[in-house]
Each structure stands twice: as structure tokens, then as C-alpha cells.
Amino acid sequence: KSNKVLLEFNAFHSYHIPVSYFSNYLSKKYNDSNLVGFFNYKILSSPLKENMLNKIKWYIGNNLNLKYFSIYKSFGVNEIFKPIISDKISNTAKKEFFILKNQIKTKKDILDIKIKNVEIGDLIYDTFIKSKKKPTILIDDNFFDFLGDFLKLYFFWDNYFENNNVKAIIGVHSVYSYAIPLRIAMNKNIPTYCVTFRKISKINNNMKYFGGEFVEFKNKFKKIENNLKQEGIKLAKKKIEYRFSGVPGIKSDLITSEISSFGNKFLPSLIKNNSKKKIIIFPHDFFDAVHAHGRILFEDFYEWLEYLGKISKKTNYEWYIKNRPNFSGKFKIYQPQTENVINEFIKKYPHITKLPNDYSHNQIIKEGIDCALTVYGSVGFEYALFNIPVINASTRNTHSNYDFNFHPKNLNEYEYLIFNFDNKKLEIKKSEIYEYYFMKHIYNTKNWLIDDLEHFMKFVGDYSHINSFKFYEYWMKNVTLEKEQKINQIIKNFLESNDYTINMDHLN
């Protein structure tokens, strides 16, 4: 049949279970459309042009149903393909490349790139940083070589959608080159989704980013039944108490980490006890999807940090900076690189004191800090609960619906707030913080697929092991016909709603 539902082909066990249900539901919805898997890791983890050995491995695996090919085909996927760049596509990409090369003079020019009205500048920017392990972009031959490959991949997908009847597409990420087919589909008004075992989201031209539903928190909260609001706020308070007491994991909605930033072990004090105003920078992973929520006030996290280094010299504050704790698992890959960037930053701006990574938030707050700086981090609500003003460097932060943080709209306003945060009144309502937490972590539920996340995490081990055979094993031991019927009903409720992500209403 000509109708197709596309779904990303990958090695993520935690994706295979939810996408098997969701893709089959969409297939039936769109007149028994074919399920077609697509390899989506070109440029980032796989070269655009493959060698003969990789081609042979792909051919054998695909045709003999080996490993993950057999998993996908077990739930009805009858075609799996990789992007192949033809001469025609390559020539089209070259023409666009020369046009863009003449236009790109600054980093902002990269972020502004659109092709056929499809915004891809942020995808180009973040893919380069991630793939090249660079904290920022230098506009040089290295970048332009990368841009040439990126455009070939873009035009492959542009050509694919022109020549295939795609009814819906399912991805995992709305960032990096992973999002190229999603952006093109959105531009053609093709239903587009991101799926994980914790969340399913619709994305479109009004909501380009997975997790962007925070822009609706306030209005959505008003429509929720009062008894659910009351119970939700109680649970939000309890979970925040767990977080502040240093409890990691599911209880404090920190599934990705076994280490808490709110530990109760205090180190020798490095925050000076004097009358000077004290301001702290909480940096982000420089290589991890800078524009995950959209544009920020700076081109990237590195430019943000450099700006703060320069402006810090103009103040009479004491400045501090603290990286995240040394996490395990996949975070070990990029965290040392972020640490290196921060160490070089401190050498350049030695008046800024670097606190140890395990210097807990509880210790920082107790010793006295007057203002916190982040781009869009969780310290936005955490420090606000202690009446400490937080200045975000993006209006696209998950707290932006509320007034318990500063959300400057431009650099002039941002600079003014840094110099005047103690004179600028910020009305922090704790009720709004609890409301925010409820909407982000509870109402927009993480339990649509797995009812008991705590039991699940104990079974698989930790977050680093969710993409292992243990996930399959857990599912086979716990799935029932009744559970499958419930999953399909949740999916039906979600798709028939106007909501961007699965929430408690869809679970009845």
C-alpha cells in the first residue's frame, strides 16, 4: 500500500515497546498504512557516506532479520531504510550550499537559516556542536564541510516527502539532525510525534519542541478539577521535599541521576562571609542541545558564559560558578568536556570562584547567595522556593509561564537585571512554584506506559540500563491483555484531544 507511517529505527529498547503500540495505532488510524522504519543517525553517530563494510552489515541484518531488525519486524514494520544521497540530491544541496555560504557571516546567521520555509538553523547549530565536540562554532572550513553534509541530508528528506505518501511520522528527539524529517513533515502538516517510554508529544509549527507544553501550564491548570489540583499540589510539595532532602531518583523526579545536587554533606566553606552581594552561575552541558526549547538570548551556552565573564568585571559582586555533580552512565561522556571548558573560563576570569561539583545546593543556600543565573535550568524553581532571585537567559524556559523568576526578553534587559536584581521587585509566590511543579512533573504524566516507575527502575538497575534487554524482560513479565487495552485507550484519548502531550486526563 502507498500510505506510510514512518518511525525511527534505533537501538533504544526503551523506545521499542512504546513505539510498537503507538505506531500500530497510527497504522490502523490511517487505513492500515505501512509501517516504515528509518535510520536517523547520519552525521551524528554515523557518517553520511558509508564504507562498504557498513553497507554489507546493514544489508545482511535487514534481509536476515538480525538483532533490532527482527524487533521492528516483530511488531509489523515491513521496510527499514537508510538515507542514500543520490547525485541529484547532492547537486541540489551544492546549489543551496553556495547561496548560504555567501550569507553566513555570524553565528546568528546560522541560527536564521530556513529552506523552503523550514527552520533548520538551530538543528545545524546544535548538531555541529554535538558532533564536533566544540562548545561554540567557528565559521571556518570545518564548519562549511559539515554544512555541506547537513544540506545533503536535508534534501534527501525533502525529496522523500515529495515522493512518498507519509501519513504520520514518529521520532524520539526534536533536536539535532534527528529532527530534519520531523521539521519537514510539520511544514507539510503531516502529524508528527515524539515517543519515549515516559512521554508522547505532538509537535507542529506552533510547538516545534518535545516538552514545549510549558507555555500552556497556567491556562491548563485553570481547567483542571479542584480535587485533582489539591491532591496534585500536595504531591508536588512532597516530591520537592524529597528533592531538597537529597533523595535522588523517582521520588524526586530525578530519574536520570542516582546523585542529588541537594546532598546534606557540607564541604569546607568557599563562599565568603561578608557584606558583598553574591551571584552564582549554574552552567549547562555545552554540547547538549542548546536550543532544545528554542532560541535563547545568546547563540550558545559558551557565548552566554563569556558574556557573564566580561560583565562580572564591571560589578562589585562576588561571583561563583558551579557545575553539576559528577554523574555516572552516559553523562560521563560529555561532562568532563564541559568541566574543561569551565576550567579554562576560570583561568580567563580568576575573580570568579569555582565551587566543587559536589558542593550541594543546600550548602550554597545556607551560606548565602543573593542571585542565581541559568539559561533554563531547574534552579529556576529550586532557588525561588528560598526567595532567591533567578535570572534566566531565555524566555523559552520551563518556568516562563510564571513570575517567580526573571525572564528578560533581550540583552539590554538582561544586563539591567544583573546590575539591579536587588532593587528590582520579584514577587515570588510559592503557590505558583507548586503549581508549576505539578504541571511539569505530575499532571503531564510520566506513567502512561509503566504504572510503577520505582519498581521498574529497581528491576532494570538505573537510568543507564533502561536501553538494555532488561526493559524487554520487565515488559514481558508485567504486560497483560488488560494493560494493552488500557494503553490503546490512552493513545486514543490523547490523539482525540487538543493536548500536546499525554496528561492525567487521558489516563482517566
Coordinates of C-alpha atoms in Angstrom, one line a residue:
K1 CA 0.0 0.0 0.0
S2 CA 1.2 3.5 -0.7
N3 CA 0.3 5.1 2.7
K4 CA 3.2 5.1 5.2
V5 CA 3.7 5.8 8.9
L6 CA 7.4 6.5 9.4
L7 CA 9.1 5.6 12.7
E8 CA 12.7 6.0 13.7
F9 CA 14.8 2.8 13.7
N10 CA 17.3 2.7 16.6
A11 CA 18.8 0.5 19.3
F12 CA 16.8 2.0 22.2
H13 CA 15.0 -0.8 24.0
S14 CA 13.0 1.8 26.0
Y15 CA 11.6 3.2 22.7
H16 CA 10.8 -0.2 21.0
I17 CA 8.0 -1.1 23.4
P18 CA 6.1 2.2 23.4
V19 CA 6.6 2.8 19.6
S20 CA 5.2 -0.7 18.9
Y21 CA 1.9 0.3 20.4
F22 CA 1.8 3.8 19.1
S23 CA 2.9 3.0 15.5
N24 CA 0.3 0.2 15.2
Y25 CA -2.4 2.5 16.5
L26 CA -1.5 5.1 13.9
S27 CA -1.3 2.5 11.1
K28 CA -4.9 1.5 11.8
K29 CA -6.0 5.1 12.1
Y30 CA -4.6 5.9 8.6
N31 CA -6.3 2.9 6.8
D32 CA -3.7 0.2 7.6
S33 CA -0.8 2.3 6.4
N34 CA 2.6 0.5 6.1
L35 CA 4.9 0.9 9.0
V36 CA 8.3 2.0 7.7
G37 CA 11.4 2.3 9.8
F38 CA 14.1 4.9 9.0
F39 CA 17.7 5.1 10.2
N40 CA 18.1 8.6 11.7
Y41 CA 21.7 8.9 13.0
K42 CA 23.6 10.1 9.9
I43 CA 26.2 12.8 10.7
L44 CA 25.9 12.5 14.5
S45 CA 26.8 8.8 15.1
S46 CA 27.2 7.5 11.5
P47 CA 29.0 9.1 8.6
L48 CA 26.8 10.4 5.7
K49 CA 28.8 8.3 3.2
E50 CA 29.3 4.8 4.5
N51 CA 32.1 2.4 3.7
M52 CA 31.5 -1.0 2.1
L53 CA 31.7 -3.0 5.3
N54 CA 28.8 -1.0 6.9
K55 CA 26.8 -1.4 3.8
I56 CA 27.2 -5.1 3.9
K57 CA 26.3 -5.3 7.6
W58 CA 23.2 -3.3 7.0
Y59 CA 22.2 -5.5 4.1
I60 CA 22.7 -8.7 5.9
G61 CA 20.9 -7.5 9.1
N62 CA 18.0 -6.1 7.2
N63 CA 17.5 -9.1 5.0
L64 CA 18.1 -11.8 7.6
N65 CA 16.1 -10.1 10.3
L66 CA 19.0 -9.9 12.7
K67 CA 19.1 -8.1 16.1
Y68 CA 17.0 -4.9 16.1
F69 CA 15.7 -5.6 12.6
S70 CA 13.8 -8.6 14.0
I71 CA 12.4 -6.5 16.9
Y72 CA 10.9 -3.9 14.5
K73 CA 9.6 -6.6 12.1
S74 CA 8.0 -8.4 15.0
F75 CA 5.5 -5.6 15.5
G76 CA 4.7 -5.1 11.8
V77 CA 7.5 -2.9 10.3
N78 CA 7.9 -4.3 6.8
E79 CA 10.5 -1.8 5.4
I80 CA 13.6 -0.2 7.1
F81 CA 15.9 2.1 5.1
K82 CA 18.9 4.4 5.5
P83 CA 19.2 7.8 3.7
I84 CA 21.1 7.4 0.4
I85 CA 22.4 10.6 -1.2
S86 CA 21.9 10.4 -5.0
D87 CA 23.8 12.7 -7.5
K88 CA 20.6 14.7 -8.0
I89 CA 20.2 15.3 -4.2
S90 CA 23.9 16.2 -4.0
N91 CA 23.7 18.7 -6.8
T92 CA 20.6 20.4 -5.2
A93 CA 22.4 20.6 -1.9
K94 CA 25.5 22.1 -3.5
K95 CA 23.4 24.9 -5.1
E96 CA 21.9 25.8 -1.7
F97 CA 25.3 25.5 0.0
F98 CA 26.8 28.2 -2.2
I99 CA 23.9 30.5 -1.5
L100 CA 24.2 30.0 2.3
K101 CA 27.9 30.3 2.3
N102 CA 27.7 33.8 0.9
Q103 CA 25.1 34.7 3.5
I104 CA 26.7 33.3 6.7
K105 CA 28.9 35.9 8.3
T106 CA 27.9 35.5 12.0
K107 CA 26.6 32.7 14.3
K108 CA 23.2 34.4 14.3
D109 CA 23.1 33.9 10.5
I110 CA 23.4 30.2 11.1
L111 CA 20.5 30.2 13.5
D112 CA 18.4 32.1 11.0
I113 CA 18.7 29.5 8.2
K114 CA 15.5 28.4 6.6
I115 CA 15.0 26.3 3.5
K116 CA 11.5 26.3 1.8
N117 CA 10.2 28.0 5.0
V118 CA 11.5 25.1 7.2
E119 CA 13.5 26.4 10.1
I120 CA 16.7 24.3 10.4
G121 CA 19.3 26.8 11.7
D122 CA 19.0 25.6 15.3
L123 CA 19.4 22.0 14.1
I124 CA 22.5 22.8 12.1
Y125 CA 24.0 24.7 15.1
D126 CA 23.4 22.1 17.7
T127 CA 24.4 19.2 15.5
F128 CA 27.7 20.8 14.8
I129 CA 28.5 21.4 18.5
K130 CA 27.5 17.8 19.4
S131 CA 29.2 16.0 16.6
K132 CA 32.4 18.0 16.7
K133 CA 32.5 18.3 20.5
K134 CA 33.0 22.1 20.2
P135 CA 31.4 24.4 22.8
T136 CA 30.8 27.0 20.1
I137 CA 31.0 27.5 16.3
L138 CA 33.9 29.0 14.4
I139 CA 32.8 29.9 10.9
D140 CA 35.6 28.2 9.0
D141 CA 36.2 25.4 6.5
N142 CA 35.5 22.7 9.1
F143 CA 32.0 24.2 9.7
F144 CA 31.3 24.6 5.9
D145 CA 32.3 21.0 5.3
F146 CA 29.8 20.0 7.9
L147 CA 27.2 22.3 6.4
G148 CA 27.6 20.6 3.0
D149 CA 26.8 17.2 4.5
F150 CA 23.9 18.5 6.6
L151 CA 22.3 20.0 3.5
K152 CA 22.6 16.7 1.6
L153 CA 20.7 15.0 4.4
Y154 CA 18.1 17.7 4.4
F155 CA 17.4 17.4 0.7
F156 CA 17.3 13.6 0.9
W157 CA 14.3 14.1 3.3
D158 CA 12.8 16.9 1.3
N159 CA 12.8 14.6 -1.7
Y160 CA 11.5 11.6 0.3
F161 CA 8.4 13.5 1.4
E162 CA 7.8 14.8 -2.1
N163 CA 7.7 11.3 -3.5
N164 CA 6.0 9.3 -0.7
N165 CA 2.6 9.4 0.8
V166 CA 3.5 9.8 4.5
K167 CA 0.5 9.9 6.8
A168 CA 2.4 10.4 10.1
I169 CA 6.0 10.3 11.5
I170 CA 7.3 9.2 14.9
G171 CA 10.7 10.3 16.2
V172 CA 12.5 10.4 19.5
H173 CA 14.1 13.8 19.6
S174 CA 13.1 17.2 18.3
V175 CA 16.7 18.4 18.2
Y176 CA 19.9 17.9 16.1
S177 CA 19.8 16.4 12.7
Y178 CA 17.3 13.9 14.2
A179 CA 14.6 16.5 13.7
I180 CA 15.2 17.1 10.0
P181 CA 12.4 14.7 8.8
L182 CA 10.1 16.0 11.6
R183 CA 10.5 19.6 10.7
I184 CA 9.8 18.9 7.0
A185 CA 6.7 16.8 8.0
M186 CA 5.5 19.6 10.3
N187 CA 5.8 22.1 7.4
K188 CA 3.6 19.8 5.3
N189 CA 1.0 19.5 8.1
I190 CA 1.8 15.8 8.5
P191 CA 1.0 14.6 12.1
T192 CA 4.4 14.5 13.9
Y193 CA 5.1 12.8 17.2
C194 CA 8.0 12.2 19.6
V195 CA 7.7 9.0 21.7
T196 CA 9.5 7.7 24.8
F197 CA 8.5 5.3 27.5
R198 CA 7.7 8.3 29.7
K199 CA 6.1 10.6 27.2
I200 CA 4.3 11.0 23.9
S201 CA 4.1 14.5 22.4
K202 CA 2.6 16.1 19.3
I203 CA 4.8 18.6 17.7
N204 CA 3.9 21.1 14.9
N205 CA 4.8 24.6 13.7
N206 CA 3.2 26.1 16.8
M207 CA 5.0 23.6 19.1
K208 CA 8.3 22.7 17.5
Y209 CA 10.0 21.2 20.5
F210 CA 9.4 18.0 22.5
G211 CA 8.5 19.2 26.0
G212 CA 7.4 22.7 24.9
E213 CA 4.0 22.4 26.6
F214 CA 5.2 24.6 29.5
V215 CA 3.9 27.6 27.6
E216 CA 0.4 26.3 28.5
F217 CA 0.8 25.4 32.1
K218 CA -1.1 28.3 33.6
N219 CA -4.1 28.2 31.4
K220 CA -4.2 24.4 31.6
F221 CA -4.1 24.4 35.4
K222 CA -7.2 26.7 35.5
K223 CA -9.2 24.0 33.7
I224 CA -8.3 21.1 36.0
E225 CA -10.9 19.9 38.5
N226 CA -10.3 21.3 42.0
N227 CA -9.9 18.0 43.8
L228 CA -7.2 16.9 41.3
K229 CA -5.5 20.3 41.8
Q230 CA -5.5 20.0 45.5
E231 CA -4.1 16.4 45.5
G232 CA -1.6 17.4 42.9
I233 CA -0.2 20.3 44.9
K234 CA 0.1 18.1 48.0
L235 CA 2.1 15.6 46.0
A236 CA 4.2 18.3 44.4
K237 CA 5.2 19.6 47.9
K238 CA 6.1 16.1 49.0
K239 CA 8.3 15.4 45.9
I240 CA 10.0 18.8 46.3
E241 CA 10.7 17.9 50.0
Y242 CA 12.3 14.7 48.8
R243 CA 14.5 16.7 46.3
F244 CA 15.6 19.2 48.9
S245 CA 16.4 16.4 51.4
G246 CA 18.9 14.9 49.0
V247 CA 16.8 12.0 47.8
P248 CA 17.6 11.2 44.1
G249 CA 15.6 9.1 41.7
I250 CA 11.9 8.6 41.1
K251 CA 10.7 10.0 44.4
S252 CA 12.1 13.5 43.5
D253 CA 11.5 13.1 39.7
L254 CA 15.2 12.8 39.1
I255 CA 15.1 9.5 37.1
T256 CA 18.3 10.3 35.1
S257 CA 20.5 10.5 38.2
E258 CA 21.5 8.5 41.2
I259 CA 23.2 11.5 42.7
S260 CA 21.4 14.5 44.2
S261 CA 22.6 18.1 43.8
F262 CA 20.9 18.7 47.2
G263 CA 23.1 16.4 49.3
N264 CA 23.5 17.1 53.0
K265 CA 27.2 16.6 53.2
F266 CA 28.8 20.0 53.7
L267 CA 32.3 20.8 52.4
P268 CA 34.7 23.4 53.8
S269 CA 33.1 26.7 53.0
L270 CA 34.3 28.6 49.9
I271 CA 31.5 31.3 49.9
K272 CA 32.9 34.3 51.8
N273 CA 31.1 35.6 54.8
N274 CA 31.0 39.4 54.1
S275 CA 28.5 42.1 53.1
K276 CA 29.1 41.9 49.3
K277 CA 26.3 40.7 47.0
K278 CA 27.0 37.2 45.8
I279 CA 25.9 35.8 42.5
I280 CA 26.3 32.3 41.2
I281 CA 26.4 30.9 37.6
F282 CA 25.0 27.4 37.0
P283 CA 26.4 26.4 33.6
H284 CA 24.8 23.8 31.3
D285 CA 26.3 21.0 29.3
F286 CA 27.9 23.0 26.4
F287 CA 27.3 20.1 23.9
D288 CA 23.8 19.1 24.8
A289 CA 21.1 20.6 22.5
V290 CA 21.4 24.3 23.4
H291 CA 18.2 25.1 21.5
A292 CA 16.2 22.2 22.9
H293 CA 13.4 24.7 23.8
G294 CA 14.0 27.3 21.1
R295 CA 16.2 30.4 20.7
I296 CA 18.0 31.8 23.8
L297 CA 19.4 35.3 24.4
F298 CA 22.8 34.1 23.2
E299 CA 23.9 32.0 20.3
D300 CA 25.0 29.2 22.6
F301 CA 26.0 28.4 26.2
Y302 CA 29.6 29.3 25.6
E303 CA 28.7 32.8 24.4
W304 CA 26.5 33.2 27.5
L305 CA 29.3 32.2 29.8
E306 CA 31.7 34.6 28.0
Y307 CA 29.2 37.4 28.4
L308 CA 29.0 36.8 32.1
G309 CA 32.7 36.7 32.5
K310 CA 33.0 40.1 30.9
I311 CA 30.1 41.7 32.7
S312 CA 31.3 40.3 36.0
K313 CA 34.3 42.6 35.9
K314 CA 32.0 45.6 35.9
T315 CA 30.3 44.7 39.1
N316 CA 31.1 44.8 42.8
Y317 CA 29.7 41.4 43.4
E318 CA 31.4 38.2 44.4
W319 CA 31.0 35.7 41.6
Y320 CA 30.8 32.0 41.8
I321 CA 30.2 29.1 39.4
K322 CA 29.3 25.5 40.0
N323 CA 28.9 22.6 37.6
R324 CA 26.6 19.7 38.2
P325 CA 27.7 16.7 40.3
N326 CA 29.8 14.1 38.6
F327 CA 27.1 11.9 37.2
S328 CA 27.5 8.3 36.0
G329 CA 26.4 6.5 32.9
K330 CA 26.1 8.3 29.6
F331 CA 26.7 11.7 31.3
K332 CA 30.4 10.6 31.8
I333 CA 31.0 11.2 28.1
Y334 CA 30.3 14.9 27.9
Q335 CA 30.6 16.1 31.5
P336 CA 34.4 16.1 31.6
Q337 CA 34.4 18.2 28.4
T338 CA 32.1 20.7 30.0
E339 CA 34.4 20.7 33.0
N340 CA 37.4 21.5 30.8
V341 CA 35.5 24.5 29.3
I342 CA 34.7 25.8 32.8
N343 CA 38.3 25.4 34.0
E344 CA 39.5 27.4 31.0
F345 CA 36.9 30.0 31.8
I346 CA 38.1 30.3 35.4
K347 CA 41.7 30.8 34.2
K348 CA 40.5 33.7 32.0
Y349 CA 38.3 35.2 34.8
P350 CA 40.1 34.2 38.0
H351 CA 38.0 36.6 40.1
I352 CA 35.1 34.1 39.7
T353 CA 35.3 31.3 42.3
K354 CA 34.7 27.8 41.1
L355 CA 32.9 25.7 43.7
P356 CA 33.4 21.9 43.7
N357 CA 30.9 19.9 41.7
D358 CA 29.7 18.2 44.9
Y359 CA 29.2 21.5 46.7
S360 CA 25.5 21.0 47.4
H361 CA 22.7 23.5 46.8
N362 CA 21.7 23.2 50.4
Q363 CA 25.2 24.4 51.4
I364 CA 25.2 27.2 48.9
I365 CA 21.7 28.4 50.1
K366 CA 22.7 28.2 53.8
E367 CA 25.9 30.1 53.3
G368 CA 24.2 32.8 51.5
I369 CA 23.7 33.6 47.8
D370 CA 21.8 36.6 46.5
C371 CA 21.1 35.7 42.9
A372 CA 21.4 32.7 40.6
L373 CA 22.0 32.7 36.8
T374 CA 20.9 30.0 34.4
V375 CA 19.7 29.7 30.8
Y376 CA 16.7 27.5 31.6
G377 CA 17.8 25.2 34.4
S378 CA 15.7 23.7 37.3
V379 CA 17.4 26.1 39.7
G380 CA 14.7 28.4 38.4
F381 CA 12.1 26.9 40.7
E382 CA 14.5 25.4 43.3
Y383 CA 16.1 28.7 44.3
A384 CA 12.9 30.6 44.0
L385 CA 11.5 28.5 46.8
F386 CA 14.2 30.0 49.1
N387 CA 13.3 33.5 47.9
I388 CA 16.5 33.8 45.9
P389 CA 16.0 35.6 42.6
V390 CA 16.9 33.7 39.4
I391 CA 17.6 35.3 36.1
N392 CA 17.1 33.1 33.1
A393 CA 18.9 33.8 29.8
S394 CA 15.9 32.6 27.7
T395 CA 12.3 33.3 27.5
R396 CA 11.9 29.7 26.4
N397 CA 12.5 28.2 29.8
T398 CA 10.1 25.8 31.5
H399 CA 9.2 28.4 34.2
S400 CA 8.4 31.1 31.7
N401 CA 4.6 31.0 32.4
Y402 CA 5.2 32.2 35.9
D403 CA 6.6 35.2 37.7
F404 CA 8.8 33.6 40.3
N405 CA 11.8 34.1 38.0
F406 CA 13.1 37.0 35.9
H407 CA 12.6 36.3 32.1
P408 CA 14.4 39.1 30.3
K409 CA 13.4 39.5 26.6
N410 CA 16.6 41.0 25.3
L411 CA 20.2 41.6 26.2
N412 CA 19.6 45.2 27.5
E413 CA 17.0 43.9 29.9
Y414 CA 19.3 41.0 30.9
E415 CA 22.2 43.3 31.7
Y416 CA 20.0 45.7 33.6
L417 CA 18.7 42.8 35.8
I418 CA 22.2 41.6 36.6
F419 CA 23.2 45.1 37.8
N420 CA 19.9 45.7 39.6
F421 CA 18.5 42.4 40.8
D422 CA 18.4 43.5 44.4
N423 CA 16.4 46.7 43.5
K424 CA 14.0 45.1 41.1
K425 CA 11.0 43.7 42.9
L426 CA 10.3 40.0 42.2
E427 CA 7.1 38.7 43.7
I428 CA 7.7 35.0 44.4
K429 CA 4.5 33.1 45.2
K430 CA 5.3 29.6 46.5
S431 CA 1.8 28.5 45.3
E432 CA 2.9 29.2 41.7
I433 CA 6.0 27.2 42.2
Y434 CA 4.0 24.2 43.4
E435 CA 1.6 24.7 40.6
Y436 CA 4.5 24.7 38.1
Y437 CA 5.9 21.5 39.6
F438 CA 2.6 19.7 39.5
M439 CA 2.1 20.7 35.8
K440 CA 5.5 19.7 34.7
H441 CA 6.2 16.5 36.7
I442 CA 2.8 15.1 37.7
Y443 CA -0.1 16.3 35.6
N444 CA 1.8 15.8 32.3
T445 CA 2.3 12.2 33.4
K446 CA 5.4 10.1 33.1
N447 CA 3.4 7.0 33.8
W448 CA 1.4 6.4 30.6
L449 CA 3.2 3.2 29.8
I450 CA 4.7 2.0 33.1
D451 CA 2.5 2.3 36.1
D452 CA 5.1 1.8 38.8
L453 CA 8.3 3.6 37.7
E454 CA 10.0 3.0 41.1
H455 CA 9.5 -0.8 40.7
F456 CA 10.6 -0.6 37.1
M457 CA 13.9 1.2 37.9
K458 CA 14.7 -1.3 40.6
F459 CA 14.2 -4.1 38.1
V460 CA 16.4 -2.6 35.3
G461 CA 19.1 -1.2 37.7
D462 CA 19.4 2.5 36.9
Y463 CA 18.8 5.0 34.1
S464 CA 21.9 3.8 32.2
H465 CA 20.3 0.4 31.9
I466 CA 16.9 1.3 30.5
N467 CA 18.2 0.6 27.0
S468 CA 19.1 -3.0 27.6
F469 CA 17.4 -6.4 27.4
K470 CA 16.2 -5.8 30.9
F471 CA 13.5 -3.5 29.5
Y472 CA 12.1 -6.3 27.3
E473 CA 12.3 -8.7 30.2
Y474 CA 10.4 -6.3 32.5
W475 CA 7.7 -5.8 29.9
M476 CA 7.2 -9.5 29.2
K477 CA 6.8 -10.2 32.9
N478 CA 4.3 -7.4 33.5
V479 CA 2.2 -6.9 30.3
T480 CA -1.4 -8.2 30.2
L481 CA -4.2 -8.0 27.7
E482 CA -5.9 -5.6 30.1
K483 CA -2.8 -3.4 30.2
E484 CA -2.6 -3.4 26.4
Q485 CA -6.2 -2.3 26.1
K486 CA -5.5 0.5 28.6
I487 CA -2.5 1.7 26.5
N488 CA -4.6 1.8 23.4
Q489 CA -7.3 3.8 25.2
I490 CA -4.7 6.3 26.5
I491 CA -3.4 6.7 23.0
K492 CA -6.9 7.2 21.6
N493 CA -7.8 9.8 24.3
F494 CA -4.6 11.7 23.6
L495 CA -4.9 11.7 19.8
E496 CA -8.5 12.9 20.1
S497 CA -7.6 15.8 22.4
N498 CA -6.0 19.1 21.5
D499 CA -3.2 18.5 24.0
Y500 CA 0.4 18.5 23.1
T501 CA 1.4 15.7 25.4
I502 CA -0.1 12.8 27.3
N503 CA -1.5 14.0 30.7
M504 CA -3.6 12.7 33.5
D505 CA -6.9 13.4 31.8
H506 CA -6.0 10.8 29.1
L507 CA -5.5 8.2 31.8
N508 CA -9.0 8.8 33.2

